[in-house]
Coordinates of C-alpha atoms and ligand atoms in Angstrom, one line a residue:
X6 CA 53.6 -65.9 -49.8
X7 CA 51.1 -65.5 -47.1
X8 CA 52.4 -63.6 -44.2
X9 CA 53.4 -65.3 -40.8
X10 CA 54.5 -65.3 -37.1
X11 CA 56.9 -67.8 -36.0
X12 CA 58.4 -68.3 -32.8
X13 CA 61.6 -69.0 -31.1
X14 CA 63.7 -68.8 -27.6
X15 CA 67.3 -69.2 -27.6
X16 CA 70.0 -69.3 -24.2
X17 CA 68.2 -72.2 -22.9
X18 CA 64.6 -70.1 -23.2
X19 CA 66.0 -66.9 -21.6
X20 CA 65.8 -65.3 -24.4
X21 CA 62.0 -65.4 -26.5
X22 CA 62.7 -64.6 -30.2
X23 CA 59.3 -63.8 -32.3
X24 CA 59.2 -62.8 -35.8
X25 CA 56.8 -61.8 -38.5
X26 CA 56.4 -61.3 -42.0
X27 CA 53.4 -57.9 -42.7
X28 CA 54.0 -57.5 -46.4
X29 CA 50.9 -58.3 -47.6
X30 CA 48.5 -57.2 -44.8
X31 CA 50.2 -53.9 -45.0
X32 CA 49.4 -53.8 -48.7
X33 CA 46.0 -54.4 -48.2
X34 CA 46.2 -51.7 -45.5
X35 CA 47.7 -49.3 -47.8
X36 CA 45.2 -50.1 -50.9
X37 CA 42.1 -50.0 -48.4
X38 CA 43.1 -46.5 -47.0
X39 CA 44.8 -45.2 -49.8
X40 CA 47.9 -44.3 -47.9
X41 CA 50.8 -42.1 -48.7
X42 CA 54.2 -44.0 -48.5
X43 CA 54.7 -42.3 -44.8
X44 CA 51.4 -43.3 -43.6
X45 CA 52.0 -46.6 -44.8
X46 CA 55.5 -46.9 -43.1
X47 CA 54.2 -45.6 -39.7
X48 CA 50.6 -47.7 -39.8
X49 CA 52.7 -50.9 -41.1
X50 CA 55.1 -50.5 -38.4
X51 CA 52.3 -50.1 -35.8
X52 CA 50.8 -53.4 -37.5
X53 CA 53.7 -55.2 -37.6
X54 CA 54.5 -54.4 -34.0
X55 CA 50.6 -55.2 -32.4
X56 CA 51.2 -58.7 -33.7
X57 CA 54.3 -59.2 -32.4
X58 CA 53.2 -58.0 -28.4
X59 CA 49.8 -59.5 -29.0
X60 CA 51.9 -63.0 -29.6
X61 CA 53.5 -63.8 -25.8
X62 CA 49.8 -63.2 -24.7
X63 CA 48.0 -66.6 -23.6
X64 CA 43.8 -66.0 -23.6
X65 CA 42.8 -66.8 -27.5
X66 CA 40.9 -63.7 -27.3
X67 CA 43.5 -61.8 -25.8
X68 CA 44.0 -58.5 -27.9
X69 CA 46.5 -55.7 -28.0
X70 CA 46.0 -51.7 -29.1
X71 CA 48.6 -49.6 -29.9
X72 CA 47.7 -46.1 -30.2
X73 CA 49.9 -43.2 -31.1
X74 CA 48.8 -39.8 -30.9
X75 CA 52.1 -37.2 -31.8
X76 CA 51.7 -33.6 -32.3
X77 CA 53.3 -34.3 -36.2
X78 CA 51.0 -34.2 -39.0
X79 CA 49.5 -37.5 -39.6
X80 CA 47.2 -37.1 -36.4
X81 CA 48.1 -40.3 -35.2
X82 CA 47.1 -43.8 -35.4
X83 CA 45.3 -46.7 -33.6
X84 CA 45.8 -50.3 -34.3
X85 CA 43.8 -53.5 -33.0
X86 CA 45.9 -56.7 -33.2
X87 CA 44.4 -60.5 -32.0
X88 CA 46.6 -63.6 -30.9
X89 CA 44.3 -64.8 -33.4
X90 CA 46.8 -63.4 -36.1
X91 CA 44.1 -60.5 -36.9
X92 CA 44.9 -57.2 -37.2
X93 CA 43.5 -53.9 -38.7
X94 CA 44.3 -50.4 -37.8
X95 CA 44.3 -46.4 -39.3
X96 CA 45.6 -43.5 -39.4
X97 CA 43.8 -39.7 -39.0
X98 CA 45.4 -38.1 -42.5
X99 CA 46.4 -41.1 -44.9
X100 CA 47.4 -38.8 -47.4
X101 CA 50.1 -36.8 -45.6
X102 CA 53.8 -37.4 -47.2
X103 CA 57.1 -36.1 -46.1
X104 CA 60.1 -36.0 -47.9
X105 CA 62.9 -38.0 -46.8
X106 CA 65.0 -37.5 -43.6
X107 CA 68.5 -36.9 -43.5
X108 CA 69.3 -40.3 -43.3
X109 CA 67.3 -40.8 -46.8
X110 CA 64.6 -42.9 -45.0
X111 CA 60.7 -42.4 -44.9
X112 CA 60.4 -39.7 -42.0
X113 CA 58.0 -41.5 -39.5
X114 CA 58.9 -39.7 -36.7
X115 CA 58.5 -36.4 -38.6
X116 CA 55.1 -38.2 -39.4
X117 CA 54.1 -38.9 -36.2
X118 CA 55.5 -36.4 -34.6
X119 CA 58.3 -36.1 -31.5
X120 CA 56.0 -34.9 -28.8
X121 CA 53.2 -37.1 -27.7
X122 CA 52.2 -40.5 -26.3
X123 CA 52.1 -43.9 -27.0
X124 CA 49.1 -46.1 -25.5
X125 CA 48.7 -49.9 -25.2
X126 CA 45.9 -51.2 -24.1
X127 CA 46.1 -55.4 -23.5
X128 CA 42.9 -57.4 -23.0
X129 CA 42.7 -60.9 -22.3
X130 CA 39.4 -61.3 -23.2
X131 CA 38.0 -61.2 -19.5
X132 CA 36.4 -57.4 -19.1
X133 CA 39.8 -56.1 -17.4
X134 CA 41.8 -54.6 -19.8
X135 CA 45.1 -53.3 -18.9
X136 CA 45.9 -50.2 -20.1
X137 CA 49.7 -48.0 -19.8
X138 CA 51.0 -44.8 -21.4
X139 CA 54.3 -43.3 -22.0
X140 CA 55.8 -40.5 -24.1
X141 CA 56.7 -41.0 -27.1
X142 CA 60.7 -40.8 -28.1
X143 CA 61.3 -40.7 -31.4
X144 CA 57.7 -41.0 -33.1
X145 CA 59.7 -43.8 -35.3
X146 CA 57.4 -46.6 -33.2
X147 CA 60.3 -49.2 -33.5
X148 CA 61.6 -46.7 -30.4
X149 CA 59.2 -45.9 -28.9
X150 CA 57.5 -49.4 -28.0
X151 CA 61.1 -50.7 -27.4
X152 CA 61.0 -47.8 -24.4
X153 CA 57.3 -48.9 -23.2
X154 CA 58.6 -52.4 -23.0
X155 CA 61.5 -51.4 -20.6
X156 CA 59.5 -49.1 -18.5
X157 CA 55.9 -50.0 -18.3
X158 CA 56.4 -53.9 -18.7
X159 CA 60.2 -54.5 -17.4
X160 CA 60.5 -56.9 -20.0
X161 CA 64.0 -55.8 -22.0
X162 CA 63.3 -55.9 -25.1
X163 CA 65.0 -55.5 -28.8
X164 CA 62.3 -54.7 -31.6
X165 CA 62.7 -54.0 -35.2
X166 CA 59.8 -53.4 -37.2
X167 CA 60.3 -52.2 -41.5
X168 CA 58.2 -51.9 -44.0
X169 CA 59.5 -50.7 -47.9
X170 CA 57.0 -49.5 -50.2
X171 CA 58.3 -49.7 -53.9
X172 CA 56.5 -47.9 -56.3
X173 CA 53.7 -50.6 -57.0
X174 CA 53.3 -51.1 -53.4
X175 CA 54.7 -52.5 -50.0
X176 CA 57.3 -55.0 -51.5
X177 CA 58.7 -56.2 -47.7
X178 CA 57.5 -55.7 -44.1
X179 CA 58.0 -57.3 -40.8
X180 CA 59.5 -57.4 -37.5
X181 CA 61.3 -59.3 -35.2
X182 CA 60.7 -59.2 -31.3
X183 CA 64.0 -60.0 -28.9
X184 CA 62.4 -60.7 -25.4
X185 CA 64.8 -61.5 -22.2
X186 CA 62.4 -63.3 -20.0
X187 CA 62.5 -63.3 -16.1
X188 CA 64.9 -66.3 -15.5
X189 CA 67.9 -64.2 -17.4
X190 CA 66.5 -60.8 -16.7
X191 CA 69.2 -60.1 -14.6
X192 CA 72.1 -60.7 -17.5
X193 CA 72.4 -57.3 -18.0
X194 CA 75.1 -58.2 -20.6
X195 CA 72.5 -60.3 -22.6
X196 CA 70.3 -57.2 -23.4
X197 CA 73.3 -55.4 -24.7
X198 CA 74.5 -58.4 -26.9
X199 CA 70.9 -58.5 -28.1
X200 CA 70.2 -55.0 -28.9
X201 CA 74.2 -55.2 -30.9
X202 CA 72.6 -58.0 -32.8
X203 CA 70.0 -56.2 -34.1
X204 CA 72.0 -53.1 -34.2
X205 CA 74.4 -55.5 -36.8
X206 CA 71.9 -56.7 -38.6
X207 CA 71.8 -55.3 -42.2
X208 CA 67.8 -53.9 -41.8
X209 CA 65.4 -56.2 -41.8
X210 CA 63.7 -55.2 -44.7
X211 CA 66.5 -55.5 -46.5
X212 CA 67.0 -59.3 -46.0
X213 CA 63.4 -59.7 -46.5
X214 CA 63.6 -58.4 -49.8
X215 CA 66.3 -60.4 -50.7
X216 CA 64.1 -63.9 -49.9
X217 CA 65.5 -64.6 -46.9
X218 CA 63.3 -66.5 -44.5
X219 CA 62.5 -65.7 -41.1
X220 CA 64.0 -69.0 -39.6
X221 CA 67.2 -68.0 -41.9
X222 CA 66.9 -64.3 -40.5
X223 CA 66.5 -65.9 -36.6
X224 CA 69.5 -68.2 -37.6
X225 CA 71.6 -65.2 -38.5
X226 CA 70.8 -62.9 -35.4
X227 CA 71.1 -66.2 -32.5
X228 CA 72.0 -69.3 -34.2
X229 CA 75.2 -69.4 -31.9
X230 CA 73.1 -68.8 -28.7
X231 CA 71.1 -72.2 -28.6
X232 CA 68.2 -71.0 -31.3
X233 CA 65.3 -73.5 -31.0
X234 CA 62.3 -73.0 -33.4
X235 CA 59.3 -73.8 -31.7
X236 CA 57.4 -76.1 -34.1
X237 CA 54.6 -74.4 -36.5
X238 CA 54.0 -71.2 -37.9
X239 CA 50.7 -69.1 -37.7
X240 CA 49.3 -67.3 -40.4
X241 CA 48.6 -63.4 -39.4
X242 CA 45.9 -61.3 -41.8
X243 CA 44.3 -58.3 -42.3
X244 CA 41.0 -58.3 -40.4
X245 CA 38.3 -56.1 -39.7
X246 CA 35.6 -57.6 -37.5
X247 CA 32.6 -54.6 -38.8
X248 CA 29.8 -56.0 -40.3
X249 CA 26.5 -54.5 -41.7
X250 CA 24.7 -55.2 -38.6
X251 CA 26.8 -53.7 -36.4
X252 CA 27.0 -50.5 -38.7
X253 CA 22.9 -51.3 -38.3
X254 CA 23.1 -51.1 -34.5
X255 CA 25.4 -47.8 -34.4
X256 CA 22.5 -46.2 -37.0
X257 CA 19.8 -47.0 -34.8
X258 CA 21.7 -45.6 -31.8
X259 CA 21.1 -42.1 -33.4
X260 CA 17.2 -42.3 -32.8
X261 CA 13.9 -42.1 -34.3
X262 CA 14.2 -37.9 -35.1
X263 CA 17.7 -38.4 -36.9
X264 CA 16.9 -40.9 -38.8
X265 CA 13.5 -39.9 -40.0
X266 CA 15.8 -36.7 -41.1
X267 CA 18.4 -39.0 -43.1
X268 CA 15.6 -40.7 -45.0
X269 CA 14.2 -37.2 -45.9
X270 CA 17.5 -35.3 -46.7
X271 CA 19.9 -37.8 -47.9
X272 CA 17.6 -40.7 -48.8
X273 CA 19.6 -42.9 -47.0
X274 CA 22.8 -43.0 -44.8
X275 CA 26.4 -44.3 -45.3
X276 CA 28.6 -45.0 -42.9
X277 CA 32.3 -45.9 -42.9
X278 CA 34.3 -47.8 -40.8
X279 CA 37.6 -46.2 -39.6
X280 CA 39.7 -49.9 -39.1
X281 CA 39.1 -50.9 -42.7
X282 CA 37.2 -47.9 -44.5
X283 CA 34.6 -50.2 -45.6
X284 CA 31.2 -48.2 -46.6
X285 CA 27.6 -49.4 -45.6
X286 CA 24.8 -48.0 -47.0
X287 CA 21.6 -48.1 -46.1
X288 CA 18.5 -47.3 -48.0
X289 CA 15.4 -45.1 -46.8
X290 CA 13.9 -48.5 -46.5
X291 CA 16.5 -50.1 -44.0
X292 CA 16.5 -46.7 -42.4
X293 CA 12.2 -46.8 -41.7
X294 CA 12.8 -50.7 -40.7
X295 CA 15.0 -49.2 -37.5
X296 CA 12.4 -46.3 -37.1
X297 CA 9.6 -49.0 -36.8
X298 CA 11.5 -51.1 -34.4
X299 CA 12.3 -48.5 -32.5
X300 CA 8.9 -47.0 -32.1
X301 CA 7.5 -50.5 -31.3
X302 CA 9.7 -50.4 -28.6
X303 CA 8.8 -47.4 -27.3
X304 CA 5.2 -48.3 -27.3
X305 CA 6.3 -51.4 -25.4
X306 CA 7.5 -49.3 -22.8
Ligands
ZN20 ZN1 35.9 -52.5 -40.6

């Protein structure tokens, strides 16, 4: 099934209820950057979440990153998520594993470490992106963005992001995004009831795994505080947006002496791109056509 984002409020539109199936974009994030089943938790979790605050956004080119950078050993981890239902995203050491933590779950926060900061950057589209930090809380991302929410937005928020990797692969992810928007804000006892909703629900992965569909997952969480589905759901993808050209442009930034010393020591240069690992290569022959241009320039100078 291809993975989606559907949308919901509930208490006459005081609360916003958003929720998204990741398993197979997280798959193809763990295949592209051959990651360990830590790295895969922590990156999917990140994923999952950048769709999820990307989605109350309204520009269409409006785009959200998430970077975490914890003093744990996985060196962090930057995602790029579009309300276009794009995302792609890394992390510094995808092979780092952990053993479990004492609960018996994958150890993100071990991962990603206690100390450090999380960073969102949201961008509309328009040149003016805004940009917040805070620290981190638990490194477990579920925890920490549920934090930023309260304190750099003021938007109370519930969040639950999972992602379980079996052994041939990410067999469920998701998330689901509890907002309380302005007009309730000040029910304090509708954030509690929200976050003891979530709190009661059996993991999300869980009920993913056993087919459960997010409308049936929303109806099980609300469904006795006015749920209304907002009509259609929108399909959300792994997406990198590097081409061969671009990887072109970033060569040619190097200049006329480094290149002229890639043809003549490696032949040729490859470069890779962090969001998707994709390799370019290009050949002593591209490599002299950016030499040329460049030097043609320079004599137009
Ligand atoms: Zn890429």
């Amino acid at each position: 099934m291809v993975d989606q984002l559907i949308r919901a409020t509930a208490a006459d539109g005081g609360i916003r209820v958003v929720g998204v199936t990741t398993t197979r974009l997280v798959e193809i994030a763990r295949k592209r950057h051959e990651l360990s089943y830590v790295a895969t938790a922590a990156l999917g979790r990140a994923m999952t979440a950048g769709l999820l605050l990307v989605s109350s956004m309204k520009e269409p080119q409006s785009r959200v990153n998430i970077r975490v950078k914890g003093d744990g050993p996985l060196g962090g981890l930057l995602v790029d998520a579009g309300l276009d239902g794009t995302v792609r995203g890394y992390v510094e050491k995808p092979e780092v594993e952990l053993p479990p933590n004492a609960d018996g779950k994958l150890d993100v926060g071990g991962a990603i470490g206690r100390e450090g900061y999380l960073y969102i950057v949201r961008d509309m589209g328009r040149g003016y992106p805004y940009s917040s930090m805070t620290e981190l809380v638990s490194g477990e991302i579920g925890d920490d963005l549920t934090h930023y929410l309260a304190n750099s937005e003021q938007t109370p928020s519930a969040l639950v992001l999972g992602v379980f990797t079996g052994a041939d692969g990410v067999e469920a992810a998701g998330g689901l995004l509890l907002q309380v928007l302005p007009k309730a804000a000040r029910d304090e006892g509708l954030v509690s009831l929200l976050e003891e909703r979530l709190g009661s629900l059996t993991g999300f992965t869980p009920l993913l795994r056993a087919g459960k569909s997010l409308p049936q997952i929303f109806e099980e969480l609300v469904g006795d505080m006015g749920l209304e589905m907002l009509p259609g759901s929108q399909m959300v993808q792994f997406s990198c947006r590097c081409t061969r050209d671009r990887m072109l442009s970033a060569l040619r930034m190097l200049g006329i002496d480094e290149l002229k010393d890639m043809i003549e020591v490696d032949k040729g240069a490859e470069a890779v791109c962090h969001f998707c690992n994709e390799k370019y290569r290009a050949d002593s022959d591209q490599l002299q056509d950016l030499i040329d241009d460049l030097e043609l320039q320079a004599n137009q100078a």
